[in-house]
Amino acid sequence: MPVITISKVLNNNVVIADHSDYGEVVLIGKGIGFNRRQKEVLDATSVEKLFVLKNEKIQTNYIKLLPYLEDDLQRVIISAIELIKSRTDASLNEHIHVALTDHLMTTVARVSQGLEIRNPFLIETKTMYPREYDLAKEVMNLFKVECNIHLPEGEAGFIALHIHSAITNKDLSEVNQHSQLMTKLVQLVEEQLKMVIDKQSIDYMRLVRHLRFVIERVKVGEKVEEPEKITSLLKEEYPLCYNLSWKLIKVIQQALKKPVFDAEAVYITMHLQRLQKKIK
């Protein structure tokens, strides 16, 4: 049996402890910290949740957040992170404990004050990261069932970005940048083609997902082969779409500060042409 010794009591339900197997851990359990003292040995059966946060800075920031969380909210956020872990194959970056907890605390506070929460990047986020979006909806349902807290629709997009950030080990600011960039690209397509794209259509989904992979390739400098015969054909047959593809590429280059290979213009043109054909 492991030996668990209390290092610090944060509140009645949360303590920091030394674990004989894992080192310093965060322990959560109903009444686990009530009337407890430093260096007191804990019975492992009183522990409901155990977090091993290896990154010292993340652990420090997480510990700072916990005293500000009401018991019910604390439990549902922890359950949400466990749900995300159970639904994903990859191991999550530890920063999700701090980033998502902090985000959900702020969101719940704003909802309780009746403040509006809008997400201008919701549709693009949903299309770019469908798996993360579906999981975010599950998290929102957990809040409804466990705490009777009804989070607004736009919140699914924000939670999805946190999930994607943790799964891919990408900084949240980078994930946010990609989502905002996608919205800008779609708006440019609509302006240039003089159309309003049906955001539920398969062509829209294909375009957004293709642009997402372009962004990801550009980030890592991955090259795609250029089919020369198709390039000259597209340039002649579909000049509007071909020129638009280069405008999109310039926006991507400017945002990411990285070069985009010429071949990307060919594949973007094909997606744009498919869209344009639908409105003729």
mmCIF file of C-alpha atoms in Angstrom:
data_model
loop_
_atom_site.group_PDB
_atom_site.id
_atom_site.type_symbol
_atom_site.label_atom_id
_atom_site.label_comp_id
_atom_site.label_asym_id
_atom_site.label_seq_id
_atom_site.Cartn_x
_atom_site.Cartn_y
_atom_site.Cartn_z
ATOM 1 C CA MET A 1 0.000 0.000 0.000
ATOM 2 C CA PRO A 2 1.337 3.480 -0.869
ATOM 3 C CA VAL A 3 2.112 5.924 1.935
ATOM 4 C CA ILE A 4 0.442 9.327 1.515
ATOM 5 C CA THR A 5 1.572 12.213 3.731
ATOM 6 C CA ILE A 6 -0.137 15.616 3.738
ATOM 7 C CA SER A 7 2.077 18.567 2.731
ATOM 8 C CA LYS A 8 -0.579 21.291 2.652
ATOM 9 C CA VAL A 9 -4.349 21.550 3.133
ATOM 10 C CA LEU A 10 -5.918 23.822 0.499
ATOM 11 C CA ASN A 11 -9.522 23.422 1.657
ATOM 12 C CA ASN A 12 -11.849 20.749 3.054
ATOM 13 C CA ASN A 13 -11.795 18.816 -0.214
ATOM 14 C CA VAL A 14 -8.289 19.384 -1.621
ATOM 15 C CA VAL A 15 -4.842 18.645 -0.198
ATOM 16 C CA ILE A 16 -1.276 18.560 -1.533
ATOM 17 C CA ALA A 17 0.524 15.405 -0.432
ATOM 18 C CA ASP A 18 3.708 13.362 -0.822
ATOM 19 C CA HIS A 19 2.907 9.997 -2.383
ATOM 20 C CA SER A 20 5.399 7.147 -1.945
ATOM 21 C CA ASP A 21 4.929 6.092 -5.602
ATOM 22 C CA TYR A 22 4.291 9.380 -7.444
ATOM 23 C CA GLY A 23 5.996 12.118 -5.392
ATOM 24 C CA GLU A 24 4.036 15.362 -4.924
ATOM 25 C CA VAL A 25 0.368 14.989 -5.852
ATOM 26 C CA VAL A 26 -2.920 16.898 -5.680
ATOM 27 C CA LEU A 27 -5.599 14.872 -3.894
ATOM 28 C CA ILE A 28 -9.318 15.528 -4.056
ATOM 29 C CA GLY A 29 -12.038 13.912 -1.990
ATOM 30 C CA LYS A 30 -15.100 14.959 -0.009
ATOM 31 C CA GLY A 31 -13.879 16.183 3.406
ATOM 32 C CA ILE A 32 -10.339 14.946 2.709
ATOM 33 C CA GLY A 33 -8.775 18.101 4.188
ATOM 34 C CA PHE A 34 -11.170 18.629 7.103
ATOM 35 C CA ASN A 35 -9.258 18.909 10.415
ATOM 36 C CA ARG A 36 -6.087 17.553 8.763
ATOM 37 C CA ARG A 37 -2.556 18.672 9.601
ATOM 38 C CA GLN A 38 0.748 18.795 7.777
ATOM 39 C CA LYS A 39 2.703 15.481 7.846
ATOM 40 C CA GLU A 40 -0.441 13.544 8.773
ATOM 41 C CA VAL A 41 -0.688 10.185 6.970
ATOM 42 C CA LEU A 42 -3.813 9.814 4.820
ATOM 43 C CA ASP A 43 -5.843 6.696 4.225
ATOM 44 C CA ALA A 44 -5.807 6.027 0.445
ATOM 45 C CA THR A 45 -9.508 5.076 0.520
ATOM 46 C CA SER A 46 -10.465 8.719 1.255
ATOM 47 C CA VAL A 47 -8.946 9.825 -2.074
ATOM 48 C CA GLU A 48 -11.476 10.265 -4.906
ATOM 49 C CA LYS A 49 -9.142 11.888 -7.464
ATOM 50 C CA LEU A 50 -5.368 12.028 -7.690
ATOM 51 C CA PHE A 51 -3.383 14.335 -9.992
ATOM 52 C CA VAL A 52 0.307 13.959 -10.712
ATOM 53 C CA LEU A 53 1.404 17.200 -12.356
ATOM 54 C CA LYS A 54 5.056 16.766 -13.288
ATOM 55 C CA ASN A 55 5.545 20.324 -14.543
ATOM 56 C CA GLU A 56 6.267 22.416 -11.444
ATOM 57 C CA LYS A 57 4.928 25.686 -12.896
ATOM 58 C CA ILE A 58 1.666 24.030 -14.006
ATOM 59 C CA GLN A 59 1.234 22.409 -10.603
ATOM 60 C CA THR A 60 1.852 25.747 -8.824
ATOM 61 C CA ASN A 61 -0.694 27.552 -11.036
ATOM 62 C CA TYR A 62 -3.257 24.746 -10.625
ATOM 63 C CA ILE A 63 -2.888 24.816 -6.840
ATOM 64 C CA LYS A 64 -3.427 28.609 -6.878
ATOM 65 C CA LEU A 65 -6.730 28.155 -8.758
ATOM 66 C CA LEU A 66 -8.261 25.451 -6.557
ATOM 67 C CA PRO A 67 -9.147 27.542 -3.461
ATOM 68 C CA TYR A 68 -11.299 29.822 -5.660
ATOM 69 C CA LEU A 69 -13.417 26.955 -6.964
ATOM 70 C CA GLU A 70 -16.704 26.088 -5.291
ATOM 71 C CA ASP A 71 -17.025 22.384 -4.520
ATOM 72 C CA ASP A 72 -19.646 21.564 -7.183
ATOM 73 C CA LEU A 73 -17.798 23.496 -9.884
ATOM 74 C CA GLN A 74 -14.503 21.906 -8.901
ATOM 75 C CA ARG A 75 -15.988 18.432 -9.164
ATOM 76 C CA VAL A 76 -17.609 19.004 -12.562
ATOM 77 C CA ILE A 77 -14.448 20.559 -14.083
ATOM 78 C CA ILE A 78 -12.344 17.642 -12.833
ATOM 79 C CA SER A 79 -14.941 15.222 -14.226
ATOM 80 C CA ALA A 80 -14.834 17.115 -17.543
ATOM 81 C CA ILE A 81 -11.039 16.723 -17.811
ATOM 82 C CA GLU A 82 -11.356 13.024 -16.950
ATOM 83 C CA LEU A 83 -14.036 12.674 -19.644
ATOM 84 C CA ILE A 84 -11.700 14.326 -22.188
ATOM 85 C CA LYS A 85 -8.881 11.963 -21.153
ATOM 86 C CA SER A 86 -11.100 8.907 -21.513
ATOM 87 C CA ARG A 87 -12.303 9.956 -24.994
ATOM 88 C CA THR A 88 -8.871 10.729 -26.481
ATOM 89 C CA ASP A 89 -6.185 8.268 -27.495
ATOM 90 C CA ALA A 90 -3.316 10.733 -26.995
ATOM 91 C CA SER A 91 -2.026 11.749 -23.584
ATOM 92 C CA LEU A 92 -3.117 15.295 -22.756
ATOM 93 C CA ASN A 93 -0.672 18.095 -22.113
ATOM 94 C CA GLU A 94 -0.817 18.935 -18.398
ATOM 95 C CA HIS A 95 -1.571 22.585 -19.130
ATOM 96 C CA ILE A 96 -5.240 21.649 -19.707
ATOM 97 C CA HIS A 97 -5.681 21.428 -15.911
ATOM 98 C CA VAL A 98 -4.832 25.123 -15.526
ATOM 99 C CA ALA A 99 -6.034 26.562 -18.854
ATOM 100 C CA LEU A 100 -9.425 24.818 -19.047
ATOM 101 C CA THR A 101 -10.139 25.183 -15.307
ATOM 102 C CA ASP A 102 -9.397 28.915 -15.451
ATOM 103 C CA HIS A 103 -11.458 29.326 -18.642
ATOM 104 C CA LEU A 104 -14.493 27.442 -17.286
ATOM 105 C CA MET A 105 -14.374 29.334 -13.961
ATOM 106 C CA THR A 106 -14.506 32.630 -15.859
ATOM 107 C CA THR A 107 -17.244 31.396 -18.219
ATOM 108 C CA VAL A 108 -19.482 30.146 -15.395
ATOM 109 C CA ALA A 109 -19.031 33.477 -13.564
ATOM 110 C CA ARG A 110 -20.026 35.407 -16.709
ATOM 111 C CA VAL A 111 -23.044 33.148 -17.355
ATOM 112 C CA SER A 112 -24.224 33.611 -13.744
ATOM 113 C CA GLN A 113 -24.018 37.404 -14.227
ATOM 114 C CA GLY A 114 -26.110 37.171 -17.387
ATOM 115 C CA LEU A 115 -23.263 38.378 -19.620
ATOM 116 C CA GLU A 116 -23.405 37.411 -23.286
ATOM 117 C CA ILE A 117 -20.685 35.096 -24.593
ATOM 118 C CA ARG A 118 -20.177 35.268 -28.349
ATOM 119 C CA ASN A 119 -17.814 33.199 -30.436
ATOM 120 C CA PRO A 120 -17.219 34.664 -33.918
ATOM 121 C CA PHE A 121 -15.051 31.668 -34.874
ATOM 122 C CA LEU A 122 -17.514 28.944 -33.864
ATOM 123 C CA ILE A 123 -18.417 27.551 -37.313
ATOM 124 C CA GLU A 124 -14.785 27.416 -38.487
ATOM 125 C CA THR A 125 -13.681 25.778 -35.222
ATOM 126 C CA LYS A 126 -16.475 23.203 -35.473
ATOM 127 C CA THR A 127 -15.448 22.368 -39.053
ATOM 128 C CA MET A 128 -11.703 22.333 -38.391
ATOM 129 C CA TYR A 129 -11.883 20.190 -35.256
ATOM 130 C CA PRO A 130 -15.114 18.114 -35.409
ATOM 131 C CA ARG A 131 -13.920 15.473 -32.947
ATOM 132 C CA GLU A 132 -12.886 18.069 -30.348
ATOM 133 C CA TYR A 133 -16.150 19.963 -30.926
ATOM 134 C CA ASP A 134 -18.274 16.862 -30.246
ATOM 135 C CA LEU A 135 -16.290 16.237 -27.071
ATOM 136 C CA ALA A 136 -16.790 19.868 -26.012
ATOM 137 C CA LYS A 137 -20.554 19.357 -26.380
ATOM 138 C CA GLU A 138 -20.270 16.367 -24.022
ATOM 139 C CA VAL A 139 -18.466 18.581 -21.508
ATOM 140 C CA MET A 140 -21.263 21.171 -21.761
ATOM 141 C CA ASN A 141 -23.856 18.454 -21.178
ATOM 142 C CA LEU A 142 -21.919 17.368 -18.069
ATOM 143 C CA PHE A 143 -22.286 20.897 -16.680
ATOM 144 C CA LYS A 144 -26.031 20.810 -17.400
ATOM 145 C CA VAL A 145 -26.571 17.411 -15.775
ATOM 146 C CA GLU A 146 -24.218 17.790 -12.791
ATOM 147 C CA CYS A 147 -24.672 21.488 -11.915
ATOM 148 C CA ASN A 148 -27.695 22.669 -13.901
ATOM 149 C CA ILE A 149 -25.394 25.173 -15.628
ATOM 150 C CA HIS A 150 -26.401 25.835 -19.240
ATOM 151 C CA LEU A 151 -23.334 27.004 -21.147
ATOM 152 C CA PRO A 152 -24.005 28.959 -24.386
ATOM 153 C CA GLU A 153 -23.496 27.367 -27.817
ATOM 154 C CA GLY A 154 -20.370 29.410 -28.570
ATOM 155 C CA GLU A 155 -18.647 27.886 -25.560
ATOM 156 C CA ALA A 156 -18.329 24.564 -27.424
ATOM 157 C CA GLY A 157 -15.879 26.268 -29.792
ATOM 158 C CA PHE A 158 -13.715 27.636 -26.974
ATOM 159 C CA ILE A 159 -13.628 24.283 -25.126
ATOM 160 C CA ALA A 160 -12.811 22.497 -28.419
ATOM 161 C CA LEU A 161 -9.735 24.730 -28.867
ATOM 162 C CA HIS A 162 -8.554 23.889 -25.330
ATOM 163 C CA ILE A 163 -8.993 20.181 -26.085
ATOM 164 C CA HIS A 164 -7.146 20.445 -29.422
ATOM 165 C CA SER A 165 -4.334 22.381 -27.738
ATOM 166 C CA ALA A 166 -3.915 19.671 -25.068
ATOM 167 C CA ILE A 167 -4.102 16.756 -27.541
ATOM 168 C CA THR A 168 -1.594 18.238 -30.000
ATOM 169 C CA ASN A 169 0.748 19.866 -27.449
ATOM 170 C CA LYS A 170 0.269 23.185 -29.236
ATOM 171 C CA ASP A 171 0.160 26.485 -27.414
ATOM 172 C CA LEU A 172 -3.437 27.725 -27.068
ATOM 173 C CA SER A 173 -2.510 31.075 -28.648
ATOM 174 C CA GLU A 174 -1.312 29.214 -31.771
ATOM 175 C CA VAL A 175 -4.541 27.178 -31.962
ATOM 176 C CA ASN A 176 -6.560 30.397 -31.559
ATOM 177 C CA GLN A 177 -4.520 32.067 -34.286
ATOM 178 C CA HIS A 178 -5.301 29.241 -36.724
ATOM 179 C CA SER A 179 -9.033 29.440 -35.976
ATOM 180 C CA GLN A 180 -9.076 33.228 -36.512
ATOM 181 C CA LEU A 181 -6.985 32.884 -39.672
ATOM 182 C CA MET A 182 -9.510 30.393 -41.050
ATOM 183 C CA THR A 183 -12.371 32.837 -40.471
ATOM 184 C CA LYS A 184 -10.406 35.534 -42.328
ATOM 185 C CA LEU A 185 -9.740 33.179 -45.272
ATOM 186 C CA VAL A 186 -13.397 32.163 -45.562
ATOM 187 C CA GLN A 187 -14.509 35.816 -45.474
ATOM 188 C CA LEU A 188 -12.037 36.614 -48.275
ATOM 189 C CA VAL A 189 -13.421 33.746 -50.386
ATOM 190 C CA GLU A 190 -16.992 35.008 -49.885
ATOM 191 C CA GLU A 191 -16.005 38.590 -50.807
ATOM 192 C CA GLN A 192 -14.048 37.619 -53.932
ATOM 193 C CA LEU A 193 -16.579 35.073 -55.211
ATOM 194 C CA LYS A 194 -19.488 37.363 -54.240
ATOM 195 C CA MET A 195 -21.319 34.607 -52.418
ATOM 196 C CA VAL A 196 -22.453 33.528 -48.974
ATOM 197 C CA ILE A 197 -21.169 30.007 -48.420
ATOM 198 C CA ASP A 198 -23.569 27.479 -46.945
ATOM 199 C CA LYS A 199 -21.651 26.584 -43.754
ATOM 200 C CA GLN A 200 -23.455 23.235 -43.542
ATOM 201 C CA SER A 201 -22.459 22.154 -47.051
ATOM 202 C CA ILE A 202 -19.956 19.400 -47.782
ATOM 203 C CA ASP A 203 -18.021 21.757 -50.089
ATOM 204 C CA TYR A 204 -17.551 24.246 -47.248
ATOM 205 C CA MET A 205 -16.310 21.478 -44.943
ATOM 206 C CA ARG A 206 -13.901 20.239 -47.599
ATOM 207 C CA LEU A 207 -12.556 23.756 -48.198
ATOM 208 C CA VAL A 208 -12.019 24.497 -44.494
ATOM 209 C CA ARG A 209 -10.405 21.150 -43.789
ATOM 210 C CA HIS A 210 -8.152 21.520 -46.810
ATOM 211 C CA LEU A 211 -7.090 25.025 -45.684
ATOM 212 C CA ARG A 212 -6.485 23.652 -42.195
ATOM 213 C CA PHE A 213 -4.044 21.079 -43.614
ATOM 214 C CA VAL A 214 -2.388 23.789 -45.735
ATOM 215 C CA ILE A 215 -1.799 25.805 -42.532
ATOM 216 C CA GLU A 216 -0.417 22.740 -40.750
ATOM 217 C CA ARG A 217 1.896 21.889 -43.679
ATOM 218 C CA VAL A 218 3.172 25.465 -43.845
ATOM 219 C CA LYS A 219 3.909 25.425 -40.097
ATOM 220 C CA VAL A 220 6.205 22.396 -40.440
ATOM 221 C CA GLY A 221 7.548 23.249 -43.916
ATOM 222 C CA GLU A 222 6.077 20.141 -45.576
ATOM 223 C CA LYS A 223 6.181 20.250 -49.367
ATOM 224 C CA VAL A 224 3.480 18.986 -51.733
ATOM 225 C CA GLU A 225 4.270 17.978 -55.299
ATOM 226 C CA GLU A 226 3.145 20.337 -58.060
ATOM 227 C CA PRO A 227 1.288 18.726 -60.982
ATOM 228 C CA GLU A 228 2.605 21.001 -63.765
ATOM 229 C CA LYS A 229 0.030 20.148 -66.454
ATOM 230 C CA ILE A 230 -2.871 20.810 -64.095
ATOM 231 C CA THR A 231 -1.330 24.143 -63.004
ATOM 232 C CA SER A 232 -1.353 25.661 -66.500
ATOM 233 C CA LEU A 233 -4.825 24.240 -67.197
ATOM 234 C CA LEU A 234 -6.342 25.699 -63.996
ATOM 235 C CA LYS A 235 -4.645 29.034 -64.601
ATOM 236 C CA GLU A 236 -6.261 29.269 -68.059
ATOM 237 C CA GLU A 237 -9.654 27.730 -67.289
ATOM 238 C CA TYR A 238 -10.316 29.256 -63.860
ATOM 239 C CA PRO A 239 -8.349 32.522 -63.582
ATOM 240 C CA LEU A 240 -10.625 33.984 -60.858
ATOM 241 C CA CYS A 241 -10.209 30.960 -58.566
ATOM 242 C CA TYR A 242 -6.505 30.649 -59.358
ATOM 243 C CA ASN A 243 -5.858 34.310 -58.514
ATOM 244 C CA LEU A 244 -7.966 33.995 -55.375
ATOM 245 C CA SER A 245 -5.939 30.980 -54.267
ATOM 246 C CA TRP A 246 -2.817 33.166 -54.399
ATOM 247 C CA LYS A 247 -4.538 35.875 -52.369
ATOM 248 C CA LEU A 248 -5.329 33.254 -49.729
ATOM 249 C CA ILE A 249 -1.734 32.047 -49.826
ATOM 250 C CA LYS A 250 -0.460 35.606 -49.253
ATOM 251 C CA VAL A 251 -2.749 35.951 -46.206
ATOM 252 C CA ILE A 252 -1.435 32.622 -44.835
ATOM 253 C CA GLN A 253 2.183 33.664 -45.465
ATOM 254 C CA GLN A 254 1.639 36.983 -43.737
ATOM 255 C CA ALA A 255 -0.066 35.385 -40.709
ATOM 256 C CA LEU A 256 2.402 32.524 -40.216
ATOM 257 C CA LYS A 257 5.536 34.371 -41.377
ATOM 258 C CA LYS A 258 6.512 31.309 -43.434
ATOM 259 C CA PRO A 259 6.685 30.569 -47.180
ATOM 260 C CA VAL A 260 3.933 28.565 -48.900
ATOM 261 C CA PHE A 261 4.906 26.177 -51.721
ATOM 262 C CA ASP A 262 3.432 27.016 -55.148
ATOM 263 C CA ALA A 263 1.732 23.622 -55.443
ATOM 264 C CA GLU A 264 -0.726 24.594 -52.698
ATOM 265 C CA ALA A 265 -2.313 27.081 -55.138
ATOM 266 C CA VAL A 266 -3.351 24.203 -57.426
ATOM 267 C CA TYR A 267 -5.261 22.299 -54.773
ATOM 268 C CA ILE A 268 -6.849 25.424 -53.268
ATOM 269 C CA THR A 269 -7.993 26.454 -56.792
ATOM 270 C CA MET A 270 -9.730 23.085 -57.243
ATOM 271 C CA HIS A 271 -11.697 23.551 -54.009
ATOM 272 C CA LEU A 272 -12.610 27.135 -54.912
ATOM 273 C CA GLN A 273 -13.750 26.090 -58.384
ATOM 274 C CA ARG A 274 -16.030 23.455 -56.852
ATOM 275 C CA LEU A 275 -17.579 26.146 -54.667
ATOM 276 C CA GLN A 276 -17.972 28.603 -57.527
ATOM 277 C CA LYS A 277 -19.629 25.946 -59.732
ATOM 278 C CA LYS A 278 -22.396 25.573 -57.127
ATOM 279 C CA ILE A 279 -23.460 29.228 -57.465
ATOM 280 C CA LYS A 280 -23.510 29.400 -61.256
#
